[in-house]
């Protein structure tokens, strides 16, 4: 299939492009390089530098390339930033997404795989949580993604768009060549590994009084290659749907730090900090629907493989993509 991948120069997008090309698809990457890196884009993918706000350019690109499907990764994805600057989250994740949908309608492309998030659920009443969990986001990031899920449902009804919403839990790990490098790193696993590499003095742990067994937040870490494989399976779908993408296993911040000490054989100092605004205490997926309906299986997502693959990438790319 010819696939347009927005955000294909970013962390998850670039690994997905690698897997798409590996399974015989043709790829056109669209990215404004605000978070992505040009060198993360696989050399066999076509590359268009553009912003989702640029409606005319988006329309021209869709008409020229005529993709059969879109995988829509581009977007803002940081909870704390969204609590400071909601406007950007709605402009990029909602308005930018609408431009993309309109370009799809105009060029006759119907399938879209959308990067949604478990943050659309807010604080769930029970974990693990399945797709029927009420969506009550507690931060603008989660809300912007939920709004776009709802817009997709209307475009499905009115324009015959076929959306698959993949609600990611915590993407992590690396392929041999592509890993996680944000210009300002806020994510737990890279921060832990950059501390092990000696690039940071310590890891800040945001809150140790959450309602969890050790008081630190629990997340469901899913290997980025397993996440990528869910997108490739979703390309085969011909009806709308929403799926959680996680492992069903949760790990606390403390557990991640302890496991990273074992994998890296390094001392990783920690410092307790107040809880971060907008952080739910525990998010763990029930992802049986994805396994049942798409035959998906996480095969790289043990915490050990996640940390080992990410550690390997950080050691071989100590400055990320800046080398
Ligand atoms: N976290 C932390 N220290 C860090 C980064 C994150 O304690 O340096 C915590 C954060 O509060 C959350 C979990 O680790 O509970 C995962 O955070 P991350 O930013 O990686 O992903 P999120 O779940 O926010 O999408």
Short mmCIF file of C-alpha atoms and ligand atoms in Angstrom, two decimals:
data_model
loop_
_atom_site.label_atom_id
_atom_site.label_comp_id
_atom_site.label_asym_id
_atom_site.label_seq_id
_atom_site.Cartn_x
_atom_site.Cartn_y
_atom_site.Cartn_z
CA UNK A 1 0.00 0.00 0.00
CA UNK A 2 1.08 3.59 -0.51
CA UNK A 3 0.95 5.14 2.95
CA UNK A 4 1.26 8.78 3.99
CA UNK A 5 2.85 8.89 7.44
CA UNK A 6 2.47 12.20 9.27
CA UNK A 7 5.07 12.59 12.00
CA UNK A 8 7.21 9.97 10.29
CA UNK A 9 10.40 11.68 11.50
CA UNK A 10 9.37 11.37 15.15
CA UNK A 11 10.08 8.59 17.60
CA UNK A 12 7.16 6.23 17.00
CA UNK A 13 6.57 7.35 13.41
CA UNK A 14 10.14 6.70 12.28
CA UNK A 15 10.15 3.16 13.70
CA UNK A 16 6.78 2.49 12.08
CA UNK A 17 8.14 3.71 8.71
CA UNK A 18 11.02 1.27 9.09
CA UNK A 19 8.57 -1.60 9.69
CA UNK A 20 6.23 -0.48 6.89
CA UNK A 21 9.07 -0.50 4.37
CA UNK A 22 10.20 -3.87 5.75
CA UNK A 23 6.76 -5.33 5.03
CA UNK A 24 6.71 -4.04 1.44
CA UNK A 25 4.67 -0.83 1.75
CA UNK A 26 5.54 2.42 0.01
CA UNK A 27 5.91 5.41 2.34
CA UNK A 28 5.62 9.17 2.05
CA UNK A 29 6.59 10.97 5.27
CA UNK A 30 5.06 14.32 6.18
CA UNK A 31 6.76 16.10 9.10
CA UNK A 32 7.48 19.70 10.09
CA UNK A 33 10.62 18.58 11.99
CA UNK A 34 9.53 20.49 15.10
CA UNK A 35 10.07 17.33 17.17
CA UNK A 36 11.17 14.90 14.47
CA UNK A 37 14.62 14.53 12.99
CA UNK A 38 15.37 14.40 9.28
CA UNK A 39 18.00 11.71 9.86
CA UNK A 40 15.40 9.49 11.58
CA UNK A 41 13.51 9.15 8.29
CA UNK A 42 14.35 5.93 6.51
CA UNK A 43 16.26 6.68 3.29
CA UNK A 44 13.77 4.63 1.25
CA UNK A 45 10.81 6.82 2.29
CA UNK A 46 9.90 9.96 0.34
CA UNK A 47 10.06 13.01 2.59
CA UNK A 48 7.90 16.14 2.56
CA UNK A 49 8.63 18.88 5.07
CA UNK A 50 5.35 20.51 5.95
CA UNK A 51 3.13 21.62 8.78
CA UNK A 52 -0.42 20.36 9.32
CA UNK A 53 -1.46 24.00 9.63
CA UNK A 54 -0.51 24.49 5.96
CA UNK A 55 -3.78 23.38 4.43
CA UNK A 56 -2.87 24.22 0.83
CA UNK A 57 0.39 22.30 0.94
CA UNK A 58 -1.38 19.35 2.55
CA UNK A 59 -4.04 19.31 -0.18
CA UNK A 60 -1.38 19.51 -2.91
CA UNK A 61 0.63 16.70 -1.31
CA UNK A 62 -2.44 14.44 -1.01
CA UNK A 63 -3.46 15.09 -4.62
CA UNK A 64 0.05 14.55 -5.92
CA UNK A 65 0.89 11.39 -3.96
CA UNK A 66 -2.61 9.90 -3.72
CA UNK A 67 -1.95 7.70 -0.67
CA UNK A 68 -4.22 4.69 -0.12
CA UNK A 69 -3.97 5.15 3.66
CA UNK A 70 -2.75 7.67 6.19
CA UNK A 71 -1.04 6.88 9.48
CA UNK A 72 -1.37 10.01 11.56
CA UNK A 73 1.34 10.30 14.22
CA UNK A 74 2.02 14.04 13.97
CA UNK A 75 0.88 15.87 17.07
CA UNK A 76 1.73 17.24 20.46
CA UNK A 77 1.98 14.54 23.11
CA UNK A 78 3.21 15.81 26.47
CA UNK A 79 0.85 15.92 29.44
CA UNK A 80 2.75 18.57 31.45
CA UNK A 81 3.19 20.86 28.42
CA UNK A 82 -0.53 20.56 27.66
CA UNK A 83 -1.32 21.73 31.20
CA UNK A 84 0.69 24.91 30.53
CA UNK A 85 -0.24 25.55 26.90
CA UNK A 86 -3.59 24.02 25.93
CA UNK A 87 -3.94 26.26 22.87
CA UNK A 88 -1.12 24.54 20.99
CA UNK A 89 -2.64 21.15 21.77
CA UNK A 90 -6.00 22.06 20.25
CA UNK A 91 -4.45 23.87 17.26
CA UNK A 92 -2.10 21.03 16.33
CA UNK A 93 -4.03 17.94 17.42
CA UNK A 94 -7.50 19.11 16.44
CA UNK A 95 -7.24 21.84 13.77
CA UNK A 96 -4.19 20.24 12.13
CA UNK A 97 -5.99 16.92 12.07
CA UNK A 98 -9.05 18.46 10.41
CA UNK A 99 -6.84 19.82 7.60
CA UNK A 100 -5.47 16.33 7.11
CA UNK A 101 -8.96 14.78 6.99
CA UNK A 102 -10.15 17.36 4.47
CA UNK A 103 -7.11 16.65 2.27
CA UNK A 104 -7.97 12.94 2.49
CA UNK A 105 -11.59 13.56 1.50
CA UNK A 106 -10.50 15.69 -1.43
CA UNK A 107 -7.98 13.17 -2.73
CA UNK A 108 -10.24 10.15 -2.21
CA UNK A 109 -8.18 8.50 0.56
CA UNK A 110 -10.37 6.75 3.12
CA UNK A 111 -8.26 4.84 5.62
CA UNK A 112 -6.65 6.55 8.57
CA UNK A 113 -4.83 5.02 11.52
CA UNK A 114 -4.81 7.60 14.28
CA UNK A 115 -2.37 7.85 17.21
CA UNK A 116 -4.75 8.19 20.11
CA UNK A 117 -3.87 7.63 23.74
CA UNK A 118 -4.87 6.06 27.03
CA UNK A 119 -4.86 9.68 28.29
CA UNK A 120 -8.34 9.94 26.72
CA UNK A 121 -9.62 7.81 29.63
CA UNK A 122 -8.44 10.10 32.46
CA UNK A 123 -8.37 8.32 35.81
CA UNK A 124 -10.00 4.93 35.19
CA UNK A 125 -12.23 3.37 37.82
CA UNK A 126 -10.45 0.06 37.37
CA UNK A 127 -7.25 -1.16 35.76
CA UNK A 128 -6.53 -2.92 33.46
CA UNK A 129 -8.87 -0.81 31.34
CA UNK A 130 -10.54 -1.89 28.13
CA UNK A 131 -11.94 0.21 25.30
CA UNK A 132 -15.34 0.59 26.96
CA UNK A 133 -13.79 2.54 29.86
CA UNK A 134 -15.48 5.97 29.95
CA UNK A 135 -13.32 8.59 28.23
CA UNK A 136 -12.96 11.43 30.73
CA UNK A 137 -9.56 13.01 30.13
CA UNK A 138 -7.92 15.04 32.92
CA UNK A 139 -5.50 17.05 30.76
CA UNK A 140 -5.75 18.99 27.47
CA UNK A 141 -3.50 16.46 25.73
CA UNK A 142 -5.95 13.62 26.38
CA UNK A 143 -8.91 15.87 25.63
CA UNK A 144 -7.50 17.02 22.27
CA UNK A 145 -7.03 13.39 21.24
CA UNK A 146 -10.56 12.49 22.35
CA UNK A 147 -12.02 15.40 20.40
CA UNK A 148 -10.23 14.19 17.28
CA UNK A 149 -11.51 10.63 17.82
CA UNK A 150 -15.02 12.11 17.87
CA UNK A 151 -14.39 14.16 14.74
CA UNK A 152 -13.19 10.99 13.03
CA UNK A 153 -16.48 9.29 13.87
CA UNK A 154 -18.39 12.08 12.09
CA UNK A 155 -16.09 11.98 9.06
CA UNK A 156 -16.67 8.22 8.97
CA UNK A 157 -20.43 8.76 8.91
CA UNK A 158 -20.48 11.71 6.52
CA UNK A 159 -17.51 11.14 4.21
CA UNK A 160 -16.95 7.37 4.45
CA UNK A 161 -13.54 7.76 6.14
CA UNK A 162 -12.44 4.51 7.83
CA UNK A 163 -10.64 5.42 11.06
CA UNK A 164 -8.79 3.07 13.34
CA UNK A 165 -7.95 4.78 16.63
CA UNK A 166 -5.02 3.16 18.39
CA UNK A 167 -4.96 4.23 22.03
CA UNK A 168 -1.33 3.94 22.97
CA UNK A 169 -0.10 3.25 26.44
CA UNK A 170 3.57 4.17 27.03
CA UNK A 171 5.72 3.80 23.92
CA UNK A 172 9.28 2.85 24.80
CA UNK A 173 12.33 0.91 23.59
CA UNK A 174 14.14 1.29 20.28
CA UNK A 175 15.00 -0.49 17.07
CA UNK A 176 18.69 -0.87 16.25
CA UNK A 177 18.74 2.39 14.31
CA UNK A 178 15.88 4.47 15.65
CA UNK A 179 15.13 5.53 19.20
CA UNK A 180 13.72 8.21 21.43
CA UNK A 181 15.28 11.66 21.17
CA UNK A 182 13.18 14.64 22.13
CA UNK A 183 14.76 18.08 22.18
CA UNK A 184 13.57 18.50 25.74
CA UNK A 185 13.27 15.04 27.22
CA UNK A 186 10.46 14.59 29.72
CA UNK A 187 9.79 10.85 29.39
CA UNK A 188 10.74 8.46 32.13
CA UNK A 189 12.75 5.77 30.34
CA UNK A 190 15.05 8.06 28.32
CA UNK A 191 15.58 10.20 31.43
CA UNK A 192 16.56 7.12 33.43
CA UNK A 193 18.97 5.93 30.73
CA UNK A 194 20.50 9.36 30.16
CA UNK A 195 21.17 9.42 33.90
CA UNK A 196 22.84 5.99 33.62
CA UNK A 197 24.93 7.43 30.77
CA UNK A 198 26.08 10.24 33.08
CA UNK A 199 24.35 12.96 31.06
CA UNK A 200 22.04 13.85 33.96
CA UNK A 201 22.82 13.96 37.67
CA UNK A 202 19.66 12.11 38.75
CA UNK A 203 16.14 11.02 37.85
CA UNK A 204 13.33 13.06 39.32
CA UNK A 205 10.48 10.88 40.53
CA UNK A 206 7.24 12.77 40.28
CA UNK A 207 5.28 11.79 43.36
CA UNK A 208 5.61 8.88 45.79
CA UNK A 209 2.20 9.24 47.43
CA UNK A 210 0.01 8.10 44.56
CA UNK A 211 -2.60 5.41 45.21
CA UNK A 212 -0.29 2.59 44.06
CA UNK A 213 1.61 -0.10 46.05
CA UNK A 214 4.94 1.81 46.18
CA UNK A 215 3.37 5.27 45.80
CA UNK A 216 4.91 5.97 42.37
CA UNK A 217 2.88 6.04 39.16
CA UNK A 218 2.22 2.84 37.23
CA UNK A 219 2.31 2.75 33.44
CA UNK A 220 2.04 0.04 30.78
CA UNK A 221 5.25 0.26 28.73
CA UNK A 222 4.89 -1.05 25.19
CA UNK A 223 7.84 -1.58 22.87
CA UNK A 224 7.78 0.81 19.93
CA UNK A 225 8.25 -2.09 17.49
CA UNK A 226 5.16 -3.83 18.89
CA UNK A 227 3.31 -0.55 18.57
CA UNK A 228 4.45 -0.28 14.95
CA UNK A 229 3.19 -3.78 14.17
CA UNK A 230 -0.30 -2.81 15.41
CA UNK A 231 -0.40 -0.06 12.76
CA UNK A 232 0.60 -2.42 10.01
CA UNK A 233 -2.14 -4.87 10.99
CA UNK A 234 -4.64 -2.01 11.22
CA UNK A 235 -4.00 -1.11 7.56
CA UNK A 236 -5.97 -4.24 6.63
CA UNK A 237 -9.12 -3.08 8.40
CA UNK A 238 -12.11 -1.90 6.41
CA UNK A 239 -14.36 -0.63 9.20
CA UNK A 240 -13.98 1.98 11.95
CA UNK A 241 -12.66 0.86 15.33
CA UNK A 242 -10.74 1.80 18.45
CA UNK A 243 -8.16 -0.37 20.18
CA UNK A 244 -5.92 -0.14 23.21
CA UNK A 245 -2.28 -0.89 22.49
CA UNK A 246 -0.55 -2.04 25.66
CA UNK A 247 0.69 -5.22 27.30
CA UNK A 248 -1.62 -5.60 30.30
CA UNK A 249 1.41 -5.33 32.64
CA UNK A 250 2.02 -2.23 34.68
CA UNK A 251 5.35 -1.08 36.14
CA UNK A 252 5.85 1.67 38.69
CA UNK A 253 8.44 4.42 38.29
CA UNK A 254 10.47 2.76 41.08
CA UNK A 255 10.33 -0.60 39.31
CA UNK A 256 11.53 0.97 36.06
CA UNK A 257 14.49 2.59 37.83
CA UNK A 258 15.41 -0.71 39.56
CA UNK A 259 15.15 -2.69 36.30
CA UNK A 260 17.28 -0.06 34.53
CA UNK A 261 20.01 -0.42 37.18
CA UNK A 262 20.15 -4.15 36.38
CA UNK A 263 20.19 -3.68 32.60
CA UNK A 264 22.79 -0.88 32.60
CA UNK A 265 24.82 -2.07 35.58
CA UNK A 266 25.03 1.61 36.56
CA UNK A 267 24.07 3.53 39.64
CA UNK A 268 20.99 5.67 38.92
CA UNK A 269 20.45 8.31 41.62
CA UNK A 270 16.87 9.49 42.16
CA UNK A 271 15.33 12.59 43.71
CA UNK A 272 11.74 12.76 44.96
CA UNK A 273 9.69 15.60 43.50
CA UNK A 274 6.05 16.61 43.88
CA UNK A 275 3.52 14.84 41.64
CA UNK A 276 3.17 16.26 38.12
CA UNK A 277 -0.11 18.01 37.29
CA UNK A 278 -2.44 15.92 35.18
CA UNK A 279 -0.76 12.55 35.92
CA UNK A 280 -3.16 9.64 36.59
CA UNK A 281 -1.75 7.21 39.20
CA UNK A 282 -2.11 4.01 37.15
CA UNK A 283 -2.78 3.29 33.48
CA UNK A 284 -2.67 -0.32 32.32
CA UNK A 285 -4.28 -1.69 29.17
CA UNK A 286 -6.60 -4.57 28.61
CA UNK A 287 -5.57 -5.04 24.98
CA UNK A 288 -7.42 -8.30 24.26
CA UNK A 289 -9.54 -6.64 21.58
CA UNK A 290 -6.49 -5.88 19.44
CA UNK A 291 -5.22 -9.43 19.91
CA UNK A 292 -8.63 -10.92 19.13
CA UNK A 293 -9.64 -8.77 16.15
CA UNK A 294 -6.26 -8.11 14.53
CA UNK A 295 -4.20 -11.07 15.71
CA UNK A 296 -1.70 -8.67 17.28
CA UNK A 297 0.76 -9.89 19.88
CA UNK A 298 3.39 -7.91 21.77
CA UNK A 299 6.66 -9.81 21.31
CA UNK A 300 9.30 -7.28 22.38
CA UNK A 301 7.58 -5.67 25.35
CA UNK A 302 9.10 -7.27 28.44
CA UNK A 303 10.49 -4.43 30.56
CA UNK A 304 13.92 -6.03 30.17
CA UNK A 305 13.83 -6.02 26.35
CA UNK A 306 12.43 -2.48 26.30
CA UNK A 307 15.24 -1.21 28.53
CA UNK A 308 17.95 -3.27 26.81
CA UNK A 309 16.99 -2.05 23.34
CA UNK A 310 16.71 1.58 24.49
CA UNK A 311 20.02 1.33 26.40
CA UNK A 312 21.71 -0.06 23.32
CA UNK A 313 20.38 2.84 21.19
CA UNK A 314 21.38 5.51 23.71
CA UNK A 315 24.88 4.03 23.98
CA UNK A 316 25.32 3.98 20.22
CA UNK A 317 23.63 7.41 19.85
CA UNK A 318 24.76 9.31 22.97
CA UNK A 319 23.67 12.60 21.40
CA UNK A 320 20.57 11.09 19.82
CA UNK A 321 20.16 12.29 16.23
CA UNK A 322 22.40 15.32 16.81
CA UNK A 323 25.59 13.38 15.85
N1 LIG B 1 8.09 10.34 35.42
C1 LIG B 1 8.99 10.53 36.45
N2 LIG B 1 10.17 11.13 36.17
C2 LIG B 1 10.51 11.57 34.90
C3 LIG B 1 9.57 11.36 33.87
C4 LIG B 1 8.37 10.76 34.16
O1 LIG B 1 8.74 10.16 37.59
O2 LIG B 1 11.60 12.12 34.71
C5 LIG B 1 6.82 9.64 35.68
C6 LIG B 1 5.59 10.43 35.25
O3 LIG B 1 5.12 11.21 36.33
C7 LIG B 1 4.64 9.30 34.87
C8 LIG B 1 5.54 8.19 34.37
O4 LIG B 1 6.84 8.47 34.89
O5 LIG B 1 3.96 8.83 36.00
C9 LIG B 1 5.61 8.10 32.87
O6 LIG B 1 5.84 9.41 32.38
P1 LIG B 1 6.17 9.72 30.87
O7 LIG B 1 6.40 11.19 30.79
O8 LIG B 1 7.29 8.83 30.41
O9 LIG B 1 4.87 9.28 30.07
P2 LIG B 1 3.32 9.69 30.26
O10 LIG B 1 2.71 8.56 31.03
O11 LIG B 1 3.28 11.02 30.95
O12 LIG B 1 2.82 9.77 28.86
#
